Amino acid sequence: MMKKLLLVLFLVFGPCSLASAETIRLSYANFPPANTFPSVQMERWKEEVELRTNGRVKIDTYPGGSLLGARNMFRGVIQGQADIGNLSMSYQPGVFPMTSVLELPVGFTSAKAASAALWDLYEKYQPREFDQVKVLTMFTSAPSNLMTRQPVRSLDEFRGLEIRASGTASRILDSLGAVSVSMPMPETPEALQRGMVKGLFSSLEVLMDFNFAAYTPYQTMLNSQVYPFAVVMNRNKWNSLPREVQIVLEELGREQALWTGEYMDAHVDKAIEYARENYDAQSFELTPDEYALIEERVRPIIDDWIKEAERNGLPAREILADLESLRDYYESEFSSP
Ligand code: 3IO
């Protein structure tokens, strides 16, 4: 009698509990190649998630635009073509009126400080621009510098040069007298090889990761804006996850932002070494007067961001003030002794 009851119980409830312990597979799309920092952080996140869920969650990663590319990442995740995707805010100007504040040249010197500031601002303001998805983490590139075919030792030598960038970074180039050419990073190798652009404006680790040092052995140090990124998940997929899994992912959000920033900063140093050793790379600084002139020239870009954010109903001045105090706080917290 007892045995029969157990058998009935098992037949009725057994399959349910087995089903709920089934492996959850999630696809994660990324636009740049596997060896570049957005994809390196993706693999680290995958490992941590699989470890912390005891293998209950498996992440299938798709680097190099093999599932979604730079231009359709956000839409693709919203529509469910990938469960998770990593996007660069600068590729869709106007779509991220709040978090695009990180694209402004406010003087970060490290990706770790900028990534921490971005995450805190996102958490505080919970901007509507990400309402259609679940944000898993955010991070930024290291500050942008100029990488060129020919030496740029002054703003004068910069005039009229076609330089690849994206989003606000392109506006910064134009304000300094260059000719910006906007395109996502994965399209840049071909543009450089064909001579469509004479250089690019981004963080210096690409000298090594895309081997751009072979085309642009000259660097001009501007320590300008950073490029912000968001890792987002399809909303319905998020809602379908067991609460315990959601908690693991939420606990990883800030930690992953800091990990990525730290990885990025160390990687920039390695890439500068690599470019020097293999391509005789040379870097230039401008004069203090020219740096002061640059600050003056980019000021209208900050003012325009304020106007645009206010048009979108955001407390723009408060956001910018918060960004500046977070910058000061994290820049000193993370500065090397
Ligand atoms: C970037 C984007 C993809 C791969 C490596 C990268 N390093 C810096 C960036 C930021 C950038 O220039 C961009 O286009 O998002």
Short mmCIF file of C-alpha atoms and ligand atoms in Angstrom, two decimals:
data_model
loop_
_atom_site.label_atom_id
_atom_site.label_comp_id
_atom_site.label_asym_id
_atom_site.label_seq_id
_atom_site.Cartn_x
_atom_site.Cartn_y
_atom_site.Cartn_z
CA MET A 1 0.00 0.00 0.00
CA MET A 2 2.72 2.44 1.09
CA LYS A 3 4.88 1.41 -1.87
CA LYS A 4 2.02 2.00 -4.25
CA LEU A 5 1.41 5.46 -2.81
CA LEU A 6 5.08 6.38 -3.22
CA LEU A 7 4.99 5.18 -6.80
CA VAL A 8 1.92 7.32 -7.54
CA LEU A 9 3.54 10.32 -5.84
CA PHE A 10 6.70 9.85 -7.88
CA LEU A 11 4.79 9.51 -11.16
CA VAL A 12 2.79 12.66 -10.43
CA PHE A 13 5.40 14.93 -8.88
CA GLY A 14 8.69 13.37 -9.95
CA PRO A 15 8.67 14.71 -13.50
CA CYS A 16 7.83 18.21 -12.22
CA SER A 17 10.76 18.47 -9.88
CA LEU A 18 13.01 16.94 -12.50
CA ALA A 19 11.78 19.47 -15.04
CA SER A 20 12.44 22.40 -12.73
CA ALA A 21 16.00 21.20 -12.20
CA GLU A 22 16.56 21.01 -15.95
CA THR A 23 19.44 22.93 -17.45
CA ILE A 24 18.55 26.45 -18.54
CA ARG A 25 20.36 27.41 -21.75
CA LEU A 26 20.82 31.06 -22.59
CA SER A 27 22.32 32.52 -25.76
CA TYR A 28 24.63 35.55 -25.39
CA ALA A 29 25.40 37.60 -28.52
CA ASN A 30 28.38 39.92 -28.87
CA PHE A 31 29.48 42.04 -31.83
CA PRO A 32 33.32 42.17 -31.69
CA PRO A 33 35.82 39.28 -32.04
CA ALA A 34 36.45 36.79 -29.24
CA ASN A 35 39.85 38.23 -28.23
CA THR A 36 38.54 41.80 -27.65
CA PHE A 37 37.57 43.03 -24.20
CA PRO A 38 33.74 42.96 -24.62
CA SER A 39 33.98 39.27 -25.53
CA VAL A 40 36.60 38.47 -22.87
CA GLN A 41 34.25 39.86 -20.21
CA MET A 42 31.43 37.78 -21.73
CA GLU A 43 33.43 34.55 -21.20
CA ARG A 44 34.26 35.55 -17.63
CA TRP A 45 30.57 36.25 -16.91
CA LYS A 46 29.57 32.89 -18.46
CA GLU A 47 32.07 31.04 -16.26
CA GLU A 48 30.89 32.77 -13.09
CA VAL A 49 27.21 32.19 -13.85
CA GLU A 50 27.73 28.50 -14.61
CA LEU A 51 29.80 28.10 -11.45
CA ARG A 52 27.45 30.00 -9.15
CA THR A 53 24.35 28.16 -10.40
CA ASN A 54 26.12 24.80 -10.08
CA GLY A 55 25.76 24.20 -13.78
CA ARG A 56 22.01 24.72 -13.76
CA VAL A 57 22.46 27.62 -16.18
CA LYS A 58 24.52 27.14 -19.35
CA ILE A 59 25.50 30.13 -21.47
CA ASP A 60 26.13 29.69 -25.20
CA THR A 61 28.33 32.58 -26.32
CA TYR A 62 28.36 34.04 -29.85
CA PRO A 63 31.23 36.53 -30.31
CA GLY A 64 32.18 38.30 -33.53
CA GLY A 65 28.65 39.15 -34.62
CA SER A 66 27.84 35.48 -35.29
CA LEU A 67 24.33 35.83 -33.77
CA LEU A 68 23.71 39.61 -33.67
CA GLY A 69 25.87 42.45 -34.97
CA ALA A 70 26.75 45.91 -33.66
CA ARG A 71 23.83 47.62 -35.36
CA ASN A 72 20.99 45.24 -34.49
CA MET A 73 22.07 44.12 -31.00
CA PHE A 74 19.47 46.03 -28.94
CA ARG A 75 16.55 45.26 -31.28
CA GLY A 76 17.63 41.63 -31.57
CA VAL A 77 17.57 41.10 -27.81
CA ILE A 78 14.22 42.91 -27.45
CA GLN A 79 12.79 40.65 -30.16
CA GLY A 80 14.33 37.52 -28.64
CA GLN A 81 16.77 36.53 -31.42
CA ALA A 82 19.32 36.28 -28.61
CA ASP A 83 18.54 35.95 -24.90
CA ILE A 84 21.42 38.24 -23.91
CA GLY A 85 23.41 40.80 -25.88
CA ASN A 86 26.21 43.28 -25.37
CA LEU A 87 25.68 46.69 -26.95
CA SER A 88 27.68 49.89 -27.32
CA MET A 89 25.48 52.92 -26.54
CA SER A 90 27.45 55.10 -28.99
CA TYR A 91 26.23 53.09 -32.00
CA GLN A 92 22.67 54.38 -31.58
CA PRO A 93 22.83 58.13 -30.91
CA GLY A 94 19.63 59.41 -29.28
CA VAL A 95 18.47 56.00 -28.04
CA PHE A 96 20.18 56.24 -24.62
CA PRO A 97 19.64 59.85 -23.48
CA MET A 98 20.67 59.13 -19.89
CA THR A 99 23.56 56.66 -19.94
CA SER A 100 25.09 58.53 -22.89
CA VAL A 101 26.27 60.96 -20.22
CA LEU A 102 29.28 58.60 -19.91
CA GLU A 103 30.21 59.50 -23.50
CA LEU A 104 30.95 63.08 -22.43
CA PRO A 105 34.59 64.13 -22.01
CA VAL A 106 34.60 64.65 -18.25
CA GLY A 107 38.11 63.45 -17.52
CA PHE A 108 38.03 59.83 -16.40
CA THR A 109 41.50 58.27 -16.43
CA SER A 110 40.47 54.63 -16.00
CA ALA A 111 37.85 52.20 -17.27
CA LYS A 112 37.40 50.87 -13.74
CA ALA A 113 36.37 54.25 -12.32
CA ALA A 114 34.14 55.02 -15.33
CA SER A 115 32.50 51.57 -15.21
CA ALA A 116 31.75 51.91 -11.49
CA ALA A 117 30.28 55.40 -12.06
CA LEU A 118 28.14 54.16 -14.97
CA TRP A 119 26.74 51.30 -12.90
CA ASP A 120 25.92 53.56 -9.93
CA LEU A 121 24.21 56.13 -12.17
CA TYR A 122 22.18 53.40 -13.86
CA GLU A 123 21.08 51.96 -10.52
CA LYS A 124 20.16 55.37 -9.13
CA TYR A 125 18.17 56.68 -12.10
CA GLN A 126 16.79 53.41 -13.57
CA PRO A 127 16.38 55.20 -16.93
CA ARG A 128 13.37 54.33 -19.13
CA GLU A 129 15.70 53.79 -22.11
CA PHE A 130 16.28 50.23 -20.83
CA ASP A 131 12.64 49.50 -19.86
CA GLN A 132 12.23 46.90 -22.60
CA VAL A 133 15.07 44.72 -21.30
CA LYS A 134 16.72 43.54 -18.09
CA VAL A 135 20.16 45.14 -17.64
CA LEU A 136 22.68 42.56 -16.36
CA THR A 137 25.82 44.71 -16.20
CA MET A 138 27.44 47.79 -17.70
CA PHE A 139 31.03 48.85 -18.28
CA THR A 140 33.07 51.27 -20.35
CA SER A 141 36.18 51.31 -22.49
CA ALA A 142 39.27 53.10 -21.22
CA PRO A 143 39.57 56.82 -22.15
CA SER A 144 39.94 57.44 -25.89
CA ASN A 145 43.14 58.51 -27.57
CA LEU A 146 44.06 59.19 -31.15
CA MET A 147 45.68 56.42 -33.23
CA THR A 148 46.91 57.60 -36.63
CA ARG A 149 48.89 56.61 -39.74
CA GLN A 150 50.85 59.83 -39.61
CA PRO A 151 52.11 61.70 -36.55
CA VAL A 152 49.70 64.21 -34.98
CA ARG A 153 51.82 66.37 -32.70
CA SER A 154 49.52 69.38 -32.59
CA LEU A 155 45.90 70.36 -33.24
CA ASP A 156 47.17 71.87 -36.48
CA GLU A 157 48.34 68.49 -37.76
CA PHE A 158 44.92 67.13 -36.82
CA ARG A 159 42.94 69.46 -39.07
CA GLY A 160 40.97 67.73 -41.84
CA LEU A 161 42.10 64.18 -40.97
CA GLU A 162 39.44 61.50 -41.44
CA ILE A 163 39.20 59.60 -38.18
CA ARG A 164 36.90 56.74 -37.20
CA ALA A 165 34.85 57.09 -34.02
CA SER A 166 31.24 56.67 -32.95
CA GLY A 167 28.54 58.69 -31.18
CA THR A 168 29.69 61.62 -29.03
CA ALA A 169 33.32 60.73 -29.80
CA SER A 170 32.66 61.70 -33.42
CA ARG A 171 31.36 65.10 -32.32
CA ILE A 172 34.49 65.59 -30.23
CA LEU A 173 36.67 64.95 -33.30
CA ASP A 174 34.68 67.45 -35.39
CA SER A 175 34.92 70.09 -32.68
CA LEU A 176 38.71 69.71 -32.80
CA GLY A 177 38.90 70.22 -36.57
CA ALA A 178 39.14 66.60 -37.72
CA VAL A 179 36.61 64.88 -40.01
CA SER A 180 34.80 62.17 -38.11
CA VAL A 181 33.69 58.98 -39.84
CA SER A 182 31.22 57.06 -37.66
CA MET A 183 31.09 53.27 -37.73
CA PRO A 184 31.04 50.39 -35.25
CA MET A 185 34.42 48.98 -34.23
CA PRO A 186 34.18 45.73 -36.29
CA GLU A 187 33.99 47.79 -39.51
CA THR A 188 37.15 49.73 -38.65
CA PRO A 189 39.86 47.26 -39.78
CA GLU A 190 38.62 47.38 -43.37
CA ALA A 191 38.19 51.18 -43.32
CA LEU A 192 41.80 51.54 -42.14
CA GLN A 193 43.16 49.01 -44.64
CA ARG A 194 41.40 50.72 -47.54
CA GLY A 195 42.57 54.13 -46.39
CA MET A 196 39.00 55.42 -45.97
CA VAL A 197 40.12 56.73 -42.59
CA LYS A 198 43.56 57.88 -41.44
CA GLY A 199 43.11 56.68 -37.91
CA LEU A 200 40.70 56.04 -35.09
CA PHE A 201 39.68 57.47 -31.75
CA SER A 202 39.17 54.83 -29.07
CA SER A 203 40.90 53.08 -26.20
CA LEU A 204 44.46 51.94 -26.96
CA GLU A 205 44.06 48.19 -26.29
CA VAL A 206 42.80 47.91 -29.90
CA LEU A 207 46.41 48.51 -31.04
CA MET A 208 46.99 44.92 -29.97
CA ASP A 209 43.58 43.22 -30.07
CA PHE A 210 42.84 44.31 -33.67
CA ASN A 211 46.53 44.73 -34.47
CA PHE A 212 45.82 48.36 -35.41
CA ALA A 213 49.42 49.15 -34.41
CA ALA A 214 50.34 47.86 -37.89
CA TYR A 215 48.30 50.67 -39.49
CA THR A 216 48.40 53.40 -36.86
CA PRO A 217 51.81 53.40 -35.16
CA TYR A 218 51.29 56.99 -33.89
CA GLN A 219 49.26 57.88 -30.83
CA THR A 220 48.27 61.28 -29.53
CA MET A 221 47.26 61.26 -25.88
CA LEU A 222 43.96 63.04 -25.31
CA ASN A 223 42.55 60.97 -22.42
CA SER A 224 39.13 61.87 -23.67
CA GLN A 225 35.68 60.27 -23.35
CA VAL A 226 34.95 56.59 -22.76
CA TYR A 227 32.52 54.37 -24.67
CA PRO A 228 29.75 52.94 -22.45
CA PHE A 229 28.38 49.40 -22.97
CA ALA A 230 25.35 47.56 -21.59
CA VAL A 231 24.71 43.83 -21.32
CA VAL A 232 20.97 43.35 -21.65
CA MET A 233 18.58 40.41 -21.47
CA ASN A 234 15.25 39.76 -23.15
CA ARG A 235 12.49 40.69 -20.64
CA ASN A 236 10.32 37.61 -21.09
CA LYS A 237 13.33 35.37 -20.79
CA TRP A 238 14.34 37.17 -17.59
CA ASN A 239 10.82 36.79 -16.17
CA SER A 240 10.91 33.07 -16.93
CA LEU A 241 14.02 32.48 -14.79
CA PRO A 242 13.71 30.97 -11.30
CA ARG A 243 14.20 33.58 -8.57
CA GLU A 244 17.39 31.89 -7.31
CA VAL A 245 18.94 32.28 -10.75
CA GLN A 246 17.83 35.91 -11.01
CA ILE A 247 19.52 36.61 -7.68
CA VAL A 248 22.82 35.13 -8.89
CA LEU A 249 22.72 37.31 -12.01
CA GLU A 250 21.79 40.45 -10.08
CA GLU A 251 24.59 39.91 -7.58
CA LEU A 252 27.04 39.75 -10.47
CA GLY A 253 26.07 43.11 -12.00
CA ARG A 254 28.36 45.51 -10.17
CA GLU A 255 31.14 42.97 -9.67
CA GLN A 256 31.27 42.30 -13.41
CA ALA A 257 31.44 46.04 -14.16
CA LEU A 258 34.49 46.39 -11.88
CA TRP A 259 36.13 43.22 -13.19
CA THR A 260 35.81 44.41 -16.77
CA GLY A 261 37.13 47.90 -15.99
CA GLU A 262 40.14 46.42 -14.24
CA TYR A 263 40.83 43.97 -17.07
CA MET A 264 40.53 46.81 -19.59
CA ASP A 265 42.96 49.13 -17.80
CA ALA A 266 45.63 46.42 -17.48
CA HIS A 267 45.10 45.42 -21.10
CA VAL A 268 45.70 48.98 -22.35
CA ASP A 269 49.13 48.94 -20.70
CA LYS A 270 49.98 45.61 -22.35
CA ALA A 271 48.87 46.89 -25.76
CA ILE A 272 51.07 50.01 -25.53
CA GLU A 273 54.03 47.73 -24.81
CA TYR A 274 53.08 45.46 -27.69
CA ALA A 275 52.81 48.38 -30.13
CA ARG A 276 56.19 49.76 -29.06
CA GLU A 277 57.98 46.44 -29.31
CA ASN A 278 56.47 45.26 -32.58
CA TYR A 279 55.77 48.43 -34.54
CA ASP A 280 58.02 51.08 -33.03
CA ALA A 281 54.89 52.91 -31.95
CA GLN A 282 55.36 56.46 -30.78
CA SER A 283 53.05 58.53 -28.65
CA PHE A 284 52.74 62.30 -28.38
CA GLU A 285 51.38 64.73 -25.83
CA LEU A 286 50.02 68.15 -26.74
CA THR A 287 50.95 71.37 -24.95
CA PRO A 288 49.04 72.50 -21.83
CA ASP A 289 47.62 75.38 -23.90
CA GLU A 290 46.25 72.95 -26.46
CA TYR A 291 44.67 70.75 -23.78
CA ALA A 292 43.01 73.88 -22.38
CA LEU A 293 41.78 74.80 -25.86
CA ILE A 294 40.34 71.30 -26.29
CA GLU A 295 38.36 71.66 -23.06
CA GLU A 296 36.92 74.90 -24.33
CA ARG A 297 36.02 73.43 -27.73
CA VAL A 298 34.20 70.38 -26.30
CA ARG A 299 32.17 72.38 -23.74
CA PRO A 300 29.23 72.90 -26.16
CA ILE A 301 28.92 69.10 -26.50
CA ILE A 302 28.29 68.88 -22.76
CA ASP A 303 25.76 71.72 -22.95
CA ASP A 304 23.99 69.98 -25.83
CA TRP A 305 23.77 66.76 -23.85
CA ILE A 306 22.08 68.69 -21.02
CA LYS A 307 19.51 70.19 -23.42
CA GLU A 308 18.81 66.86 -25.08
CA ALA A 309 18.48 65.02 -21.75
CA GLU A 310 16.10 67.69 -20.44
CA ARG A 311 13.99 67.35 -23.58
CA ASN A 312 13.74 63.68 -22.63
CA GLY A 313 12.43 64.61 -19.18
CA LEU A 314 15.66 63.73 -17.35
CA PRO A 315 17.14 65.73 -14.43
CA ALA A 316 20.19 66.41 -16.59
CA ARG A 317 22.11 68.77 -14.30
CA GLU A 318 21.67 66.44 -11.34
CA ILE A 319 22.87 63.47 -13.41
CA LEU A 320 25.93 65.38 -14.62
CA ALA A 321 26.74 66.58 -11.09
CA ASP A 322 26.41 62.99 -9.82
CA LEU A 323 28.70 61.80 -12.61
CA GLU A 324 31.33 64.33 -11.61
CA SER A 325 31.24 63.41 -7.93
CA LEU A 326 31.29 59.68 -8.74
CA ARG A 327 34.28 60.34 -11.00
CA ASP A 328 36.14 62.11 -8.18
CA TYR A 329 35.24 59.38 -5.70
CA TYR A 330 36.18 56.37 -7.84
CA GLU A 331 39.22 58.00 -9.44
CA SER A 332 40.77 58.36 -6.01
CA GLU A 333 39.47 55.02 -4.69
CA PHE A 334 40.99 53.10 -7.61
CA SER A 335 44.16 55.13 -8.13
CA SER A 336 47.31 53.04 -7.88
CA PRO A 337 49.42 53.93 -4.82
C1 3IO B 1 35.59 48.76 -28.53
C2 3IO B 1 34.55 48.13 -29.20
C3 3IO B 1 34.72 46.81 -29.59
C4 3IO B 1 35.89 46.11 -29.31
C5 3IO B 1 36.92 46.72 -28.62
C6 3IO B 1 36.76 48.04 -28.24
N1 3IO B 1 37.61 48.86 -27.57
C7 3IO B 1 37.04 50.07 -27.44
C8 3IO B 1 35.81 50.05 -27.99
C9 3IO B 1 34.92 51.20 -28.00
C10 3IO B 1 34.64 51.70 -29.36
O1 3IO B 1 35.43 52.38 -29.98
C11 3IO B 1 33.39 51.30 -29.92
O2 3IO B 1 33.25 51.43 -31.13
O3 3IO B 1 32.51 50.87 -29.19
#
